PDB file of C-alpha atoms in Angstrom:
ATOM      1  CA  ASP K   1     382.007   2.663 120.064  1.00 55.00           C
ATOM      2  CA  THR K   2     378.772   1.927 121.951  1.00 78.00           C
ATOM      3  CA  GLY K   3     376.377   0.754 119.041  1.00 94.00           C
ATOM      4  CA  VAL K   4     375.124  -2.377 118.352  1.00 97.00           C
ATOM      5  CA  SER K   5     377.845  -4.152 116.111  1.00 97.00           C
ATOM      6  CA  GLN K   6     377.599  -7.314 114.348  1.00 98.00           C
ATOM      7  CA  ASP K   7     380.578  -9.466 112.766  1.00 97.00           C
ATOM      8  CA  PRO K   8     381.595 -10.439 110.250  1.00 97.00           C
ATOM      9  CA  ARG K   9     380.309  -8.154 108.180  1.00 97.00           C
ATOM     10  CA  HIS K  10     380.681  -9.975 104.979  1.00 97.00           C
ATOM     11  CA  LYS K  11     380.296 -13.886 104.581  1.00 98.00           C
ATOM     12  CA  ILE K  12     380.808 -15.838 101.351  1.00 98.00           C
ATOM     13  CA  THR K  13     379.892 -19.178 101.459  1.00 98.00           C
ATOM     14  CA  LYS K  14     379.460 -22.035  99.622  1.00 97.00           C
ATOM     15  CA  ARG K  15     375.751 -23.581  98.990  1.00 97.00           C
ATOM     16  CA  GLY K  16     375.637 -26.498 102.273  1.00 97.00           C
ATOM     17  CA  GLN K  17     377.832 -24.794 104.498  1.00 98.00           C
ATOM     18  CA  ASN K  18     377.000 -23.506 108.024  1.00 98.00           C
ATOM     19  CA  VAL K  19     377.418 -20.302 109.054  1.00 98.00           C
ATOM     20  CA  THR K  20     376.835 -18.425 111.859  1.00 98.00           C
ATOM     21  CA  PHE K  21     376.901 -14.734 112.640  1.00 98.00           C
ATOM     22  CA  ARG K  22     377.426 -12.641 115.760  1.00 98.00           C
ATOM     23  CA  CYS K  23     375.271  -9.584 117.504  1.00 98.00           C
ATOM     24  CA  ASP K  24     376.903  -7.822 120.041  1.00 97.00           C
ATOM     25  CA  PRO K  25     373.997  -5.331 121.381  1.00 95.00           C
ATOM     26  CA  ILE K  26     374.172  -1.787 123.334  1.00 93.00           C
ATOM     27  CA  SER K  27     375.182  -3.333 127.086  1.00 89.00           C
ATOM     28  CA  GLU K  28     371.788  -2.110 128.660  1.00 85.00           C
ATOM     29  CA  HIS K  29     369.658  -3.157 126.242  1.00 90.00           C
ATOM     30  CA  ASN K  30     367.360  -6.584 127.219  1.00 90.00           C
ATOM     31  CA  ARG K  31     365.599  -6.913 124.048  1.00 92.00           C
ATOM     32  CA  LEU K  32     366.972  -7.904 121.056  1.00 94.00           C
ATOM     33  CA  TYR K  33     366.185  -9.049 117.102  1.00 95.00           C
ATOM     34  CA  TRP K  34     367.286 -10.369 114.305  1.00 97.00           C
ATOM     35  CA  TYR K  35     366.050  -9.263 110.307  1.00 97.00           C
ATOM     36  CA  ARG K  36     366.913 -10.568 107.217  1.00 97.00           C
ATOM     37  CA  GLN K  37     366.972  -7.697 104.439  1.00 96.00           C
ATOM     38  CA  THR K  38     367.240  -9.089 100.670  1.00 95.00           C
ATOM     39  CA  LEU K  39     367.366  -6.558  97.199  1.00 92.00           C
ATOM     40  CA  GLY K  40     364.645  -4.216  97.188  1.00 91.00           C
ATOM     41  CA  GLN K  41     362.760  -5.530 100.276  1.00 94.00           C
ATOM     42  CA  GLY K  42     362.568  -3.656 103.751  1.00 96.00           C
ATOM     43  CA  PRO K  43     363.644  -5.634 107.004  1.00 97.00           C
ATOM     44  CA  GLU K  44     361.781  -8.888 107.313  1.00 96.00           C
ATOM     45  CA  PHE K  45     361.639  -9.940 111.282  1.00 95.00           C
ATOM     46  CA  LEU K  46     363.322 -13.629 111.785  1.00 96.00           C
ATOM     47  CA  THR K  47     363.321 -13.621 116.027  1.00 95.00           C
ATOM     48  CA  TYR K  48     363.822 -11.886 119.133  1.00 92.00           C
ATOM     49  CA  PHE K  49     364.605 -12.105 122.623  1.00 93.00           C
ATOM     50  CA  GLN K  50     364.213 -10.546 125.451  1.00 91.00           C
ATOM     51  CA  ASN K  51     367.180 -11.083 127.656  1.00 91.00           C
ATOM     52  CA  GLU K  52     368.146 -14.847 127.295  1.00 92.00           C
ATOM     53  CA  ALA K  53     364.808 -16.031 126.178  1.00 93.00           C
ATOM     54  CA  GLN K  54     363.464 -16.266 122.531  1.00 92.00           C
ATOM     55  CA  LEU K  55     360.203 -14.902 122.449  1.00 90.00           C
ATOM     56  CA  GLU K  56     359.054 -15.064 119.294  1.00 89.00           C
ATOM     57  CA  LYS K  57     359.602 -16.290 116.186  1.00 91.00           C
ATOM     58  CA  SER K  58     358.748 -15.900 112.636  1.00 91.00           C
ATOM     59  CA  ARG K  59     357.554 -18.614 110.247  1.00 87.00           C
ATOM     60  CA  LEU K  60     360.173 -17.212 108.053  1.00 79.00           C
ATOM     61  CA  LEU K  61     362.557 -18.952 110.244  1.00 84.00           C
ATOM     62  CA  SER K  62     362.870 -22.822 108.730  1.00 88.00           C
ATOM     63  CA  ASP K  63     364.272 -25.692 110.641  1.00 93.00           C
ATOM     64  CA  ARG K  64     367.848 -24.550 108.989  1.00 96.00           C
ATOM     65  CA  PHE K  65     367.956 -21.219 111.001  1.00 96.00           C
ATOM     66  CA  SER K  66     368.873 -21.092 115.171  1.00 96.00           C
ATOM     67  CA  ALA K  67     369.379 -18.266 117.221  1.00 96.00           C
ATOM     68  CA  GLU K  68     370.209 -18.233 120.880  1.00 96.00           C
ATOM     69  CA  ARG K  69     371.257 -15.471 123.335  1.00 96.00           C
ATOM     70  CA  PRO K  70     372.976 -16.994 126.143  1.00 91.00           C
ATOM     71  CA  LYS K  71     373.327 -15.061 129.298  1.00 86.00           C
ATOM     72  CA  GLY K  72     371.098 -12.455 127.477  1.00 85.00           C
ATOM     73  CA  SER K  73     374.241 -10.480 126.087  1.00 91.00           C
ATOM     74  CA  PHE K  74     375.725 -10.560 122.776  1.00 96.00           C
ATOM     75  CA  SER K  75     373.344 -13.323 120.089  1.00 97.00           C
ATOM     76  CA  THR K  76     374.111 -15.917 117.632  1.00 98.00           C
ATOM     77  CA  LEU K  77     372.468 -16.966 114.571  1.00 98.00           C
ATOM     78  CA  GLU K  78     373.799 -19.744 112.659  1.00 97.00           C
ATOM     79  CA  ILE K  79     372.162 -21.260 109.075  1.00 97.00           C
ATOM     80  CA  GLN K  80     372.811 -24.809 108.314  1.00 97.00           C
ATOM     81  CA  ARG K  81     373.239 -26.012 105.237  1.00 97.00           C
ATOM     82  CA  THR K  82     373.071 -22.858 103.677  1.00 97.00           C
ATOM     83  CA  GLU K  83     370.831 -22.178 100.280  1.00 96.00           C
ATOM     84  CA  GLN K  84     371.583 -19.573  97.472  1.00 96.00           C
ATOM     85  CA  GLY K  85     367.945 -17.869  98.794  1.00 95.00           C
ATOM     86  CA  ASP K  86     369.916 -17.175 102.158  1.00 96.00           C
ATOM     87  CA  SER K  87     371.619 -14.361 100.239  1.00 97.00           C
ATOM     88  CA  ALA K  88     370.612 -11.428 102.437  1.00 97.00           C
ATOM     89  CA  MET K  89     372.021  -8.831 104.594  1.00 97.00           C
ATOM     90  CA  TYR K  90     371.337 -10.215 108.512  1.00 98.00           C
ATOM     91  CA  LEU K  91     370.277  -7.127 110.636  1.00 98.00           C
ATOM     92  CA  CYS K  92     370.667  -7.185 114.309  1.00 98.00           C
ATOM     93  CA  ALA K  93     368.712  -4.498 116.391  1.00 96.00           C
ATOM     94  CA  SER K  94     368.636  -4.079 120.442  1.00 94.00           C
ATOM     95  CA  SER K  95     366.284  -1.811 122.774  1.00 91.00           C
ATOM     96  CA  PRO K  96     365.685  -1.238 125.829  1.00 85.00           C
ATOM     97  CA  ILE K  97     362.716  -2.575 127.455  1.00 77.00           C
ATOM     98  CA  GLY K  98     359.634  -0.031 127.297  1.00 67.00           C
ATOM     99  CA  GLY K  99     357.023  -1.536 125.631  1.00 56.00           C
ATOM    100  CA  ALA K 100     355.689  -1.174 121.797  1.00 54.00           C
ATOM    101  CA  GLY K 101     357.010   2.324 120.612  1.00 60.00           C
ATOM    102  CA  GLU K 102     360.156   1.742 121.565  1.00 76.00           C
ATOM    103  CA  THR K 103     363.485   2.844 120.037  1.00 86.00           C
ATOM    104  CA  GLN K 104     364.940  -0.380 118.210  1.00 91.00           C
ATOM    105  CA  TYR K 105     368.982   0.426 117.360  1.00 93.00           C
ATOM    106  CA  PHE K 106     370.477  -1.184 114.436  1.00 96.00           C
ATOM    107  CA  GLY K 107     374.011  -3.040 113.778  1.00 97.00           C
ATOM    108  CA  PRO K 108     375.531  -2.221 110.472  1.00 97.00           C
ATOM    109  CA  GLY K 109     374.277  -5.863 109.325  1.00 97.00           C
ATOM    110  CA  THR K 110     375.794  -8.792 108.127  1.00 98.00           C
ATOM    111  CA  ARG K 111     376.244  -9.416 104.650  1.00 98.00           C
ATOM    112  CA  LEU K 112     375.860 -12.971 103.186  1.00 98.00           C
ATOM    113  CA  LEU K 113     376.276 -14.283 100.039  1.00 98.00           C
ATOM    114  CA  VAL K 114     375.922 -18.441  99.037  1.00 98.00           C
ATOM    115  CA  LEU K 115     377.445 -19.454  96.065  1.00 97.00           C
TER     116      LEU K 115
ATOM    117  CA  ALA O   1     348.365 -10.237 109.289  1.00 83.00           C
ATOM    118  CA  GLN O   2     349.969  -6.594 109.216  1.00 89.00           C
ATOM    119  CA  ARG O   3     350.884  -4.987 106.364  1.00 94.00           C
ATOM    120  CA  VAL O   4     353.134  -1.692 105.071  1.00 97.00           C
ATOM    121  CA  THR O   5     352.874  -0.531 101.663  1.00 97.00           C
ATOM    122  CA  GLN O   6     355.041   2.159 100.589  1.00 98.00           C
ATOM    123  CA  PRO O   7     353.692   3.237  96.951  1.00 97.00           C
ATOM    124  CA  GLU O   8     357.045   4.709  95.862  1.00 96.00           C
ATOM    125  CA  LYS O   9     360.230   3.071  95.472  1.00 96.00           C
ATOM    126  CA  LEU O  10     362.117   6.412  94.626  1.00 97.00           C
ATOM    127  CA  LEU O  11     361.070  10.026  94.906  1.00 98.00           C
ATOM    128  CA  SER O  12     363.129  12.773  93.112  1.00 98.00           C
ATOM    129  CA  VAL O  13     362.618  16.282  94.379  1.00 97.00           C
ATOM    130  CA  PHE O  14     364.775  19.464  93.857  1.00 97.00           C
ATOM    131  CA  LYS O  15     365.851  21.061  96.963  1.00 97.00           C
ATOM    132  CA  GLY O  16     363.625  23.626  98.003  1.00 97.00           C
ATOM    133  CA  ALA O  17     360.545  21.566  97.329  1.00 98.00           C
ATOM    134  CA  PRO O  18     358.156  19.981  99.885  1.00 97.00           C
ATOM    135  CA  VAL O  19     358.231  16.255 100.171  1.00 97.00           C
ATOM    136  CA  GLU O  20     356.040  13.595 100.861  1.00 97.00           C
ATOM    137  CA  LEU O  21     356.793   9.483 100.822  1.00 98.00           C
ATOM    138  CA  LYS O  22     353.756   7.988 101.373  1.00 98.00           C
ATOM    139  CA  CYS O  23     353.099   5.135 103.792  1.00 98.00           C
ATOM    140  CA  ASN O  24     349.825   2.806 104.350  1.00 97.00           C
ATOM    141  CA  TYR O  25     349.681   0.018 106.901  1.00 96.00           C
ATOM    142  CA  SER O  26     347.172  -2.837 107.051  1.00 95.00           C
ATOM    143  CA  TYR O  27     346.533  -3.891 110.869  1.00 91.00           C
ATOM    144  CA  SER O  28     342.770  -4.331 112.269  1.00 84.00           C
ATOM    145  CA  GLY O  29     344.413  -3.561 116.289  1.00 84.00           C
ATOM    146  CA  SER O  30     345.983  -0.429 117.279  1.00 84.00           C
ATOM    147  CA  PRO O  31     349.526  -0.091 115.712  1.00 88.00           C
ATOM    148  CA  GLU O  32     352.352   1.599 116.407  1.00 90.00           C
ATOM    149  CA  LEU O  33     354.100   3.371 113.400  1.00 92.00           C
ATOM    150  CA  PHE O  34     357.680   4.963 112.508  1.00 94.00           C
ATOM    151  CA  TRP O  35     359.811   6.303 109.792  1.00 96.00           C
ATOM    152  CA  TYR O  36     363.396   4.866 109.865  1.00 97.00           C
ATOM    153  CA  VAL O  37     366.211   5.981 107.827  1.00 97.00           C
ATOM    154  CA  GLN O  38     369.249   5.079 106.385  1.00 96.00           C
ATOM    155  CA  TYR O  39     372.023   7.473 104.253  1.00 96.00           C
ATOM    156  CA  SER O  40     374.389   6.478 102.199  1.00 94.00           C
ATOM    157  CA  ARG O  41     376.829   3.803 103.774  1.00 92.00           C
ATOM    158  CA  GLN O  42     375.223   4.192 107.598  1.00 94.00           C
ATOM    159  CA  ARG O  43     373.415   1.971 109.382  1.00 95.00           C
ATOM    160  CA  LEU O  44     369.140   2.205 109.548  1.00 96.00           C
ATOM    161  CA  GLN O  45     368.307   4.797 112.261  1.00 95.00           C
ATOM    162  CA  LEU O  46     364.856   5.833 113.908  1.00 94.00           C
ATOM    163  CA  LEU O  47     363.703   9.039 112.292  1.00 95.00           C
ATOM    164  CA  LEU O  48     361.007   9.533 113.874  1.00 92.00           C
ATOM    165  CA  ARG O  49     357.367   7.821 115.867  1.00 89.00           C
ATOM    166  CA  HIS O  50     353.910   8.730 116.345  1.00 86.00           C
ATOM    167  CA  ILE O  51     353.505   8.585 119.629  1.00 80.00           C
ATOM    168  CA  SER O  52     355.962  10.904 119.811  1.00 80.00           C
ATOM    169  CA  ARG O  53     354.272  13.483 118.165  1.00 76.00           C
ATOM    170  CA  GLU O  54     358.088  15.399 117.177  1.00 81.00           C
ATOM    171  CA  SER O  55     359.718  17.151 114.158  1.00 84.00           C
ATOM    172  CA  ILE O  56     363.023  15.574 113.048  1.00 88.00           C
ATOM    173  CA  LYS O  57     365.488  17.312 110.879  1.00 92.00           C
ATOM    174  CA  GLY O  58     362.166  19.100 109.697  1.00 92.00           C
ATOM    175  CA  PHE O  59     359.972  16.121 109.037  1.00 95.00           C
ATOM    176  CA  THR O  60     356.471  15.460 110.974  1.00 94.00           C
ATOM    177  CA  ALA O  61     354.062  12.762 110.279  1.00 94.00           C
ATOM    178  CA  ASP O  62     350.329  12.009 111.330  1.00 89.00           C
ATOM    179  CA  LEU O  63     348.971   9.524 111.668  1.00 91.00           C
ATOM    180  CA  ASN O  64     345.470   9.407 110.114  1.00 91.00           C
ATOM    181  CA  LYS O  65     343.894   5.685 111.161  1.00 89.00           C
ATOM    182  CA  GLY O  66     340.485   6.554 109.022  1.00 91.00           C
ATOM    183  CA  GLU O  67     343.048   6.831 105.606  1.00 92.00           C
ATOM    184  CA  THR O  68     345.386   4.031 107.677  1.00 94.00           C
ATOM    185  CA  SER O  69     348.225   5.972 106.741  1.00 95.00           C
ATOM    186  CA  PHE O  70     351.594   8.000 107.877  1.00 96.00           C
ATOM    187  CA  HIS O  71     352.845  10.240 105.296  1.00 97.00           C
ATOM    188  CA  LEU O  72     356.096  11.675 106.421  1.00 97.00           C
ATOM    189  CA  LYS O  73     356.516  15.540 105.101  1.00 96.00           C
ATOM    190  CA  LYS O  74     358.622  18.003 104.754  1.00 97.00           C
ATOM    191  CA  PRO O  75     357.751  22.058 103.493  1.00 97.00           C
ATOM    192  CA  PHE O  76     361.844  22.325 101.922  1.00 97.00           C
ATOM    193  CA  ALA O  77     363.899  18.983 101.069  1.00 97.00           C
ATOM    194  CA  GLN O  78     367.404  19.378 101.771  1.00 97.00           C
ATOM    195  CA  GLU O  79     369.881  17.564  99.751  1.00 97.00           C
ATOM    196  CA  GLU O  80     371.387  15.747 103.197  1.00 97.00           C
ATOM    197  CA  ASP O  81     367.793  14.434 103.390  1.00 98.00           C
ATOM    198  CA  SER O  82     368.805  11.854 100.275  1.00 98.00           C
ATOM    199  CA  ALA O  83     368.167   8.455 102.081  1.00 98.00           C
ATOM    200  CA  MET O  84     366.347   5.464 101.850  1.00 98.00           C
ATOM    201  CA  TYR O  85     363.465   5.828 104.079  1.00 98.00           C
ATOM    202  CA  TYR O  86     360.888   2.829 105.386  1.00 98.00           C
ATOM    203  CA  CYS O  87     357.777   3.275 107.081  1.00 98.00           C
ATOM    204  CA  ALA O  88     357.626   0.455 110.359  1.00 96.00           C
ATOM    205  CA  LEU O  89     354.634  -1.149 112.076  1.00 94.00           C
ATOM    206  CA  SER O  90     354.519  -2.633 115.466  1.00 90.00           C
ATOM    207  CA  ARG O  91     351.862  -4.411 116.598  1.00 84.00           C
ATOM    208  CA  GLY O  92     350.093  -3.089 120.047  1.00 70.00           C
ATOM    209  CA  GLY O  93     352.198  -4.836 122.990  1.00 65.00           C
ATOM    210  CA  TYR O  94     354.663  -6.591 120.893  1.00 68.00           C
ATOM    211  CA  SER O  95     357.660  -4.775 119.871  1.00 77.00           C
ATOM    212  CA  THR O  96     358.238  -6.467 116.699  1.00 88.00           C
ATOM    213  CA  LEU O  97     358.633  -4.583 113.462  1.00 92.00           C
ATOM    214  CA  THR O  98     357.216  -4.926 110.144  1.00 94.00           C
ATOM    215  CA  PHE O  99     358.542  -2.777 107.629  1.00 97.00           C
ATOM    216  CA  GLY O 100     357.567  -1.487 104.126  1.00 97.00           C
ATOM    217  CA  LYS O 101     359.578  -1.900 101.172  1.00 97.00           C
ATOM    218  CA  GLY O 102     361.353   1.476 101.327  1.00 97.00           C
ATOM    219  CA  THR O 103     361.326   4.744  99.182  1.00 98.00           C
ATOM    220  CA  MET O 104     364.635   6.259  97.905  1.00 98.00           C
ATOM    221  CA  LEU O 105     364.601  10.134  98.108  1.00 98.00           C
ATOM    222  CA  LEU O 106     366.750  11.779  95.967  1.00 98.00           C
ATOM    223  CA  VAL O 107     367.003  15.551  96.753  1.00 98.00           C
ATOM    224  CA  SER O 108     368.601  17.067  93.244  1.00 97.00           C
ATOM    225  CA  PRO O 109     370.612  21.071  94.173  1.00 95.00           C
TER     226      PRO O 109
END
């Protein structure tokens, strides 16, 4: 499968624990995005990488959230000291460089439940 | 800040009926508009984008800058069109997307 992959697909954790999600983009794609989706809402942008550089972060991304993309390949999203409000689907997407209007290819998402 | 509004949470039609999913946006610059679709148990995928001016699976959407709308239309709905549809906007020169809340389309036989 050459699509975007995410791991794990589901995560249940207790409040206060740290969690880390991984995203593997389509191999030739330079851009990688993280979104969060809660029930009844569309995906909300969190952060975006072009190669290994993190170019934009949403105000939604509190200090407890950190994302990395070492070597411009896979990316990780870590949430420290999780809160119940962090429960959501975390989506990763990738796209080739081509300016605005390029297609973003989404992964299946990681569903997080914080108890 | 930019915003995308999809006023209908659910749109239910019979097979063969025309479909129009509404999308309105607010953005002061020149946006790029998209429709993404999520079928049951599948990942989110691009349906169409305004710059391509194409018809995909019989769906079309026209960007109306005067009304700041990008409604999705199909003349004859099919059962396989049942899915969640999201309208999305990217700011000119930036690639991140702002999504609406989505409209669930249910096509009954």
